[in-house]
Amino acid sequence: MQDGVAAAMESLDLFRQLTEAQRRSLAALARLEDLPQDAVLLRTGEASARLWVVLEGRVALSLDVPGAVEALLLTLGRGELVGWSSMLPAPRPRAVANARALEPARLLAFDAGDLQRLCEADHEIGWVVMRSVLAAVGRRLTETRLQLLDVYGKRP
Amino acid sequence: MTAQALARDDLGALFDALRAEGYRVVGPTLRDDAIVLADLRGPEDLPAGWTVRQGPGTYRVERRDDEALFGFAVGQHSWKGFLFPSRERLVEMRREDGALEHRPAARDAAPLAFLGVRGCDLAAIEVQDRTFMRGRHVDPGYDARRRAAFVVAVDCLEAGDLCFCASMGTGPGVERGFDLRLTELGPRFLVAVGSARGASVAARLPLRAAPAGDERRRRDGLDDARAHMGRTMQADDLPGLLFGNLDHPRWDDVAARCLACANCTLVCPTCFCFSVETVSDLSGTEARRDRAWDSCFTVQHGQIHGATFRPRIKDRYRQWLTHKLGAWVSQFGVSGCTGCGRCIAWCPVGIDLTEEVAAIRATSRPAVAMPPPPAPAPAVREPMVPATARVTAVRRETDDVVTLRIAHEIAFRPGQFHMLGLPAIGEVPISIAGGDGRSVDHTIRAVGAVSGALAALEPGHALGIRGPFGSAWPLEACVGRPVVVVAGGVGLAPLRAALDTMAARPLDYPSVRLLYGARTPADLLFTDDLQRWAADPRFAVRVTVDHAGADWRGDVGVVTRLITDVPPDAVALVCGPEMMMGFSVRALCAAGLPAERAYVSMERNMACAVAHCGRCQLGPYFVCRDGPVFRFDRIARLFDQEGF
Ligand SMILES: Cc1cc2nc3c(=O)[nH]c(=O)nc-3n(C[C@H](O)[C@H](O)[C@H](O)COP(=O)(O)OP(=O)(O)OC[C@H]3O[C@@H](n4cnc5c(N)ncnc54)[C@H](O)[C@@H]3O)c2cc1C
Ligand code: SF4
Ligand code: SF4
């Protein structure tokens, strides 16, 4: 299993910046999760305790809209993070969206508490991890802005 | 040949000779305190003894000390009013019992003799010739009037307060392009013949040998005028200089003064922009399309449904000046300014383009390279008269989008477009979404009056169709390379024929990736085609939407998210809203694709689609002629520039 983790981590751009040794310390905290289609990773309102990296398949983020059908917000694929808010300092926010596997998926899962402790203890690793989280969040913010522009919509 | 002269007292003979040869004589005359161009009965109608005083924002007629007939500089009128009238009927349409007929409007090409054409104005006529007669599409009305017109040119031996023809190389003397030329030397005119027609009129005149020294007096007079030009402007390097300084603070400065009144464009003898209006009788049986002078200073000029490309006065003044002095050279091979000075005099706030240019030059950044004018192409006549075609099938793609199949035998290249029109409603550009030589497909989104009416057509209905126009996707450059197609919204329509071509030629196109973004799953076009392409092992099709319900199994998120792992030798074809294209090309370049292998299809307001109406300008280009498909690096600078 841990071999699988190491190989997966090596194949991801996300961890390129780390040395072999640093990658090993991170890998020690991670495990592979294989999810069937429609498996739920996160549910709105629950405190999220894990950070995932998608390896295969796609994960959908969705929002429960009262009185309407569930709205899909974003689909995430290989190399993308799910549950980044688990990396925020305590008190950890509750999930504001659902996350579920759109199709059978394989993910790399970290326990957020362990990961935060490692980052605290080893700031070299912490810096790389936090920068990756920030890059993912920043990208998502930019893309959300584009979505908000509604460029395909009928212009008034 | 010895120089010949016509006595001033014999000038009436010139009128008689021109009339005898069938011309109506028009020229300068004093009216309402200005020297205008109008029908002349004889020499008595010329403004004898009058001159004009001009400055920025002022124009006054004044008495001269002598009785000179041509002793004044140009006024608010120019000959363009006769060759390119401010309003002209182009096409007449008749719809009766389901039949639709389009015919060219009757034209009045009664030959005119222009009496008193100055060097700057003859140059201006030749500048407009390039727009209306020398491009791929010939305006038949202009062409007929211009060919029929007889030009009696007049040298300028005195320069006006605002003249700078010497800087522009258009005056003060007239050396070619005339039928007859007069040089006013007190009691007589030195006469030169410039054409066979001129010789035939001259043969009717009581000409005498000019006194020795008249030729020298002419040359001295011209030298004197050249030495006393009211203005100067260094112009040869302006295209690159102005386009290299689109962010110069002077644009803000001039924008604070400019009223966007459009006077400058109306008086300018070379400005050619027009709008097209559809007029119909109450029953809708008879309709016609008229053109009317328009100006880049109006908001409509740069407007398409819901978007205004030049919202600020700064954008519009900059559009005017960069076009006139810069883009014109790329479009037509000549500057759009002849140095006549009209726009300075008739600007109510006295904006002087020579001053604006000097101010920009004084603190300018380096010039940029400009594209060369296009190669000559065989002329097409009657480009504004549509063919009549019939809808044979209608397919509803989404709530507001339909695909019309139209019986129309035409060869086209994927990426080109047609002008589709309905007689009493109007005409709009629509890309060709497919075709088989016997029919064409057009996919239309109902966003306004014309597109709405087109989208409501039913099988059997007739419509007008012109084209095909414009550039195509570079399918030959894609042969043997991986192709990445990025489409957004209705932007898939202009790419559909290209995708079908690639699907039909497996050996030429080994790998095609289609990345398609739409607003919601319900807004996806061509769902059958998407499945067909996806089933082809050479194709990878990925579809993403901005919003979806839980039953959607495709991707959600902006289309740029799909742009990953771009092969380094790929060619990218991108079409969609301008914002989406900008982000997509940036993402492609970030993934390693060079900008010269990305192509985009641009949209601008279009009234004619044949590079005559001036509305679809994009810097040095016309979208209808040089586009709509552009290689991205060629327009990258304008793409990131606000207000173009
Ligand atoms: C090269 C090209 C290809 C196009 N291909 C397609 C296509 O395949 N499918 C499709 O649905 N739409 C296409 N469009 C856009 C389409 O031309 C406009 O939606 C249409 O002109 C809107 O006119 P309207 O009268 O319905 O709307 P209104 O908003 O009422 O427009 C009024 C007038 O403004 C002008 N105008 C408005 N929008 C545009 C525009 N985008 N381009 C040029 N002039 C405009 C026209 O003169 C029009 O008559 C294309 C545009 C261009 C320039
Ligand atoms: S830009 Fe001004 S000076 Fe130049 S030709 Fe036009 S009106 Fe004359
Ligand atoms: S430059 Fe002068 S004439 Fe031209 S639009 Fe502005 S205010 Fe009017």
PDB file of N, CA, C and O in Angstrom, chain B residues 585-618:
ATOM      1  N   VAL B 585      -6.647  31.334 -24.590  1.00  0.00           N
ATOM      2  CA  VAL B 585      -5.348  31.427 -25.255  1.00  0.00           C
ATOM      3  C   VAL B 585      -4.242  31.584 -24.222  1.00  0.00           C
ATOM      4  O   VAL B 585      -3.166  30.998 -24.344  1.00  0.00           O
ATOM      5  N   ARG B 586      -4.540  32.350 -23.165  1.00  0.00           N
ATOM      6  CA  ARG B 586      -3.526  32.484 -22.118  1.00  0.00           C
ATOM      7  C   ARG B 586      -3.207  31.126 -21.490  1.00  0.00           C
ATOM      8  O   ARG B 586      -2.047  30.797 -21.261  1.00  0.00           O
ATOM      9  N   ALA B 587      -4.239  30.344 -21.249  1.00  0.00           N
ATOM     10  CA  ALA B 587      -4.013  29.013 -20.663  1.00  0.00           C
ATOM     11  C   ALA B 587      -3.233  28.120 -21.637  1.00  0.00           C
ATOM     12  O   ALA B 587      -2.357  27.357 -21.224  1.00  0.00           O
ATOM     13  N   LEU B 588      -3.547  28.216 -22.932  1.00  0.00           N
ATOM     14  CA  LEU B 588      -2.814  27.416 -23.924  1.00  0.00           C
ATOM     15  C   LEU B 588      -1.350  27.813 -23.953  1.00  0.00           C
ATOM     16  O   LEU B 588      -0.458  26.962 -24.000  1.00  0.00           O
ATOM     17  N   CYS B 589      -1.105  29.118 -23.915  1.00  0.00           N
ATOM     18  CA  CYS B 589       0.284  29.588 -23.952  1.00  0.00           C
ATOM     19  C   CYS B 589       1.014  29.175 -22.680  1.00  0.00           C
ATOM     20  O   CYS B 589       2.179  28.793 -22.727  1.00  0.00           O
ATOM     21  N   ALA B 590       0.305  29.258 -21.549  1.00  0.00           N
ATOM     22  CA  ALA B 590       0.934  28.834 -20.290  1.00  0.00           C
ATOM     23  C   ALA B 590       1.277  27.349 -20.347  1.00  0.00           C
ATOM     24  O   ALA B 590       2.236  26.900 -19.725  1.00  0.00           O
ATOM     25  N   ALA B 591       0.500  26.587 -21.120  1.00  0.00           N
ATOM     26  CA  ALA B 591       0.770  25.155 -21.239  1.00  0.00           C
ATOM     27  C   ALA B 591       1.818  24.871 -22.318  1.00  0.00           C
ATOM     28  O   ALA B 591       2.045  23.714 -22.667  1.00  0.00           O
ATOM     29  N   GLY B 592       2.397  25.934 -22.877  1.00  0.00           N
ATOM     30  CA  GLY B 592       3.533  25.736 -23.771  1.00  0.00           C
ATOM     31  C   GLY B 592       3.248  25.947 -25.249  1.00  0.00           C
ATOM     32  O   GLY B 592       4.140  25.772 -26.085  1.00  0.00           O
ATOM     33  N   LEU B 593       2.026  26.326 -25.618  1.00  0.00           N
ATOM     34  CA  LEU B 593       1.722  26.533 -27.033  1.00  0.00           C
ATOM     35  C   LEU B 593       2.180  27.936 -27.447  1.00  0.00           C
ATOM     36  O   LEU B 593       1.851  28.910 -26.786  1.00  0.00           O
ATOM     37  N   PRO B 594       2.956  28.062 -28.539  1.00  0.00           N
ATOM     38  CA  PRO B 594       3.327  29.412 -28.970  1.00  0.00           C
ATOM     39  C   PRO B 594       2.108  30.144 -29.549  1.00  0.00           C
ATOM     40  O   PRO B 594       1.276  29.519 -30.214  1.00  0.00           O
ATOM     41  N   ALA B 595       2.025  31.473 -29.313  1.00  0.00           N
ATOM     42  CA  ALA B 595       0.833  32.241 -29.712  1.00  0.00           C
ATOM     43  C   ALA B 595       0.606  32.190 -31.213  1.00  0.00           C
ATOM     44  O   ALA B 595      -0.514  32.350 -31.681  1.00  0.00           O
ATOM     45  N   GLU B 596       1.670  31.950 -31.990  1.00  0.00           N
ATOM     46  CA  GLU B 596       1.452  31.918 -33.445  1.00  0.00           C
ATOM     47  C   GLU B 596       0.808  30.609 -33.909  1.00  0.00           C
ATOM     48  O   GLU B 596       0.512  30.467 -35.080  1.00  0.00           O
ATOM     49  N   ARG B 597       0.585  29.690 -32.959  1.00  0.00           N
ATOM     50  CA  ARG B 597      -0.163  28.502 -33.352  1.00  0.00           C
ATOM     51  C   ARG B 597      -1.545  28.459 -32.694  1.00  0.00           C
ATOM     52  O   ARG B 597      -2.197  27.429 -32.647  1.00  0.00           O
ATOM     53  N   ALA B 598      -1.986  29.636 -32.185  1.00  0.00           N
ATOM     54  CA  ALA B 598      -3.357  29.739 -31.670  1.00  0.00           C
ATOM     55  C   ALA B 598      -4.144  30.652 -32.604  1.00  0.00           C
ATOM     56  O   ALA B 598      -3.638  31.696 -33.024  1.00  0.00           O
ATOM     57  N   TYR B 599      -5.336  30.237 -32.952  1.00  0.00           N
ATOM     58  CA  TYR B 599      -6.196  31.026 -33.845  1.00  0.00           C
ATOM     59  C   TYR B 599      -7.513  31.312 -33.132  1.00  0.00           C
ATOM     60  O   TYR B 599      -8.045  30.447 -32.434  1.00  0.00           O
ATOM     61  N   VAL B 600      -8.015  32.542 -33.308  1.00  0.00           N
ATOM     62  CA  VAL B 600      -9.283  32.912 -32.673  1.00  0.00           C
ATOM     63  C   VAL B 600     -10.207  33.496 -33.745  1.00  0.00           C
ATOM     64  O   VAL B 600      -9.743  33.990 -34.768  1.00  0.00           O
ATOM     65  N   SER B 601     -11.497  33.453 -33.486  1.00  0.00           N
ATOM     66  CA  SER B 601     -12.459  34.051 -34.414  1.00  0.00           C
ATOM     67  C   SER B 601     -13.111  35.238 -33.711  1.00  0.00           C
ATOM     68  O   SER B 601     -13.693  35.096 -32.645  1.00  0.00           O
ATOM     69  N   MET B 602     -12.978  36.423 -34.320  1.00  0.00           N
ATOM     70  CA  MET B 602     -13.395  37.660 -33.670  1.00  0.00           C
ATOM     71  C   MET B 602     -14.767  38.113 -34.155  1.00  0.00           C
ATOM     72  O   MET B 602     -15.174  37.851 -35.279  1.00  0.00           O
ATOM     73  N   GLU B 603     -15.418  38.884 -33.295  1.00  0.00           N
ATOM     74  CA  GLU B 603     -16.731  39.418 -33.626  1.00  0.00           C
ATOM     75  C   GLU B 603     -16.716  40.934 -33.447  1.00  0.00           C
ATOM     76  O   GLU B 603     -16.269  41.431 -32.427  1.00  0.00           O
ATOM     77  N   ARG B 604     -17.147  41.652 -34.464  1.00  0.00           N
ATOM     78  CA  ARG B 604     -17.322  43.097 -34.354  1.00  0.00           C
ATOM     79  C   ARG B 604     -18.579  43.468 -35.114  1.00  0.00           C
ATOM     80  O   ARG B 604     -19.098  42.665 -35.889  1.00  0.00           O
ATOM     81  N   ASN B 605     -19.032  44.692 -34.932  1.00  0.00           N
ATOM     82  CA  ASN B 605     -20.209  45.155 -35.653  1.00  0.00           C
ATOM     83  C   ASN B 605     -19.911  45.185 -37.149  1.00  0.00           C
ATOM     84  O   ASN B 605     -18.836  45.606 -37.565  1.00  0.00           O
ATOM     85  N   MET B 606     -20.839  44.708 -37.945  1.00  0.00           N
ATOM     86  CA  MET B 606     -20.646  44.678 -39.392  1.00  0.00           C
ATOM     87  C   MET B 606     -21.913  45.118 -40.091  1.00  0.00           C
ATOM     88  O   MET B 606     -22.984  44.625 -39.778  1.00  0.00           O
ATOM     89  N   ALA B 607     -21.776  46.019 -41.058  1.00  0.00           N
ATOM     90  CA  ALA B 607     -22.940  46.391 -41.849  1.00  0.00           C
ATOM     91  C   ALA B 607     -22.806  45.898 -43.278  1.00  0.00           C
ATOM     92  O   ALA B 607     -23.802  45.738 -43.967  1.00  0.00           O
ATOM     93  N   CYS B 608     -21.571  45.688 -43.767  1.00  0.00           N
ATOM     94  CA  CYS B 608     -21.436  45.343 -45.184  1.00  0.00           C
ATOM     95  C   CYS B 608     -20.713  44.014 -45.409  1.00  0.00           C
ATOM     96  O   CYS B 608     -20.994  43.326 -46.369  1.00  0.00           O
ATOM     97  N   ALA B 609     -19.762  43.680 -44.568  1.00  0.00           N
ATOM     98  CA  ALA B 609     -18.958  42.448 -44.687  1.00  0.00           C
ATOM     99  C   ALA B 609     -17.998  42.472 -45.875  1.00  0.00           C
ATOM    100  O   ALA B 609     -17.383  41.459 -46.190  1.00  0.00           O
ATOM    101  N   VAL B 610     -17.862  43.618 -46.568  1.00  0.00           N
ATOM    102  CA  VAL B 610     -16.968  43.664 -47.736  1.00  0.00           C
ATOM    103  C   VAL B 610     -15.921  44.776 -47.593  1.00  0.00           C
ATOM    104  O   VAL B 610     -15.428  45.312 -48.584  1.00  0.00           O
ATOM    105  N   ALA B 611     -15.586  45.124 -46.356  1.00  0.00           N
ATOM    106  CA  ALA B 611     -14.531  46.113 -46.080  1.00  0.00           C
ATOM    107  C   ALA B 611     -14.849  47.495 -46.651  1.00  0.00           C
ATOM    108  O   ALA B 611     -13.961  48.229 -47.040  1.00  0.00           O
ATOM    109  N   HIS B 612     -16.147  47.836 -46.694  1.00  0.00           N
ATOM    110  CA  HIS B 612     -16.521  49.184 -47.118  1.00  0.00           C
ATOM    111  C   HIS B 612     -17.071  50.023 -45.975  1.00  0.00           C
ATOM    112  O   HIS B 612     -16.870  51.229 -45.949  1.00  0.00           O
ATOM    113  N   CYS B 613     -17.795  49.411 -45.053  1.00  0.00           N
ATOM    114  CA  CYS B 613     -18.546  50.226 -44.085  1.00  0.00           C
ATOM    115  C   CYS B 613     -17.697  50.663 -42.906  1.00  0.00           C
ATOM    116  O   CYS B 613     -18.103  51.531 -42.139  1.00  0.00           O
ATOM    117  N   GLY B 614     -16.531  50.088 -42.744  1.00  0.00           N
ATOM    118  CA  GLY B 614     -15.595  50.565 -41.733  1.00  0.00           C
ATOM    119  C   GLY B 614     -15.929  50.207 -40.298  1.00  0.00           C
ATOM    120  O   GLY B 614     -15.237  50.613 -39.377  1.00  0.00           O
ATOM    121  N   ARG B 615     -17.000  49.424 -40.071  1.00  0.00           N
ATOM    122  CA  ARG B 615     -17.433  49.234 -38.691  1.00  0.00           C
ATOM    123  C   ARG B 615     -16.687  48.121 -37.973  1.00  0.00           C
ATOM    124  O   ARG B 615     -16.596  48.127 -36.753  1.00  0.00           O
ATOM    125  N   CYS B 616     -16.183  47.150 -38.697  1.00  0.00           N
ATOM    126  CA  CYS B 616     -15.623  45.979 -38.014  1.00  0.00           C
ATOM    127  C   CYS B 616     -14.120  46.108 -37.838  1.00  0.00           C
ATOM    128  O   CYS B 616     -13.420  45.112 -37.778  1.00  0.00           O
ATOM    129  N   GLN B 617     -13.645  47.366 -37.737  1.00  0.00           N
ATOM    130  CA  GLN B 617     -12.199  47.509 -37.628  1.00  0.00           C
ATOM    131  C   GLN B 617     -11.676  46.991 -36.316  1.00  0.00           C
ATOM    132  O   GLN B 617     -12.273  47.169 -35.271  1.00  0.00           O
ATOM    133  N   LEU B 618     -10.509  46.388 -36.415  1.00  0.00           N
ATOM    134  CA  LEU B 618      -9.799  45.913 -35.242  1.00  0.00           C
ATOM    135  C   LEU B 618      -8.358  46.343 -35.496  1.00  0.00           C
ATOM    136  O   LEU B 618      -7.608  45.640 -36.160  1.00  0.00           O
TER     137      LEU B 618
END
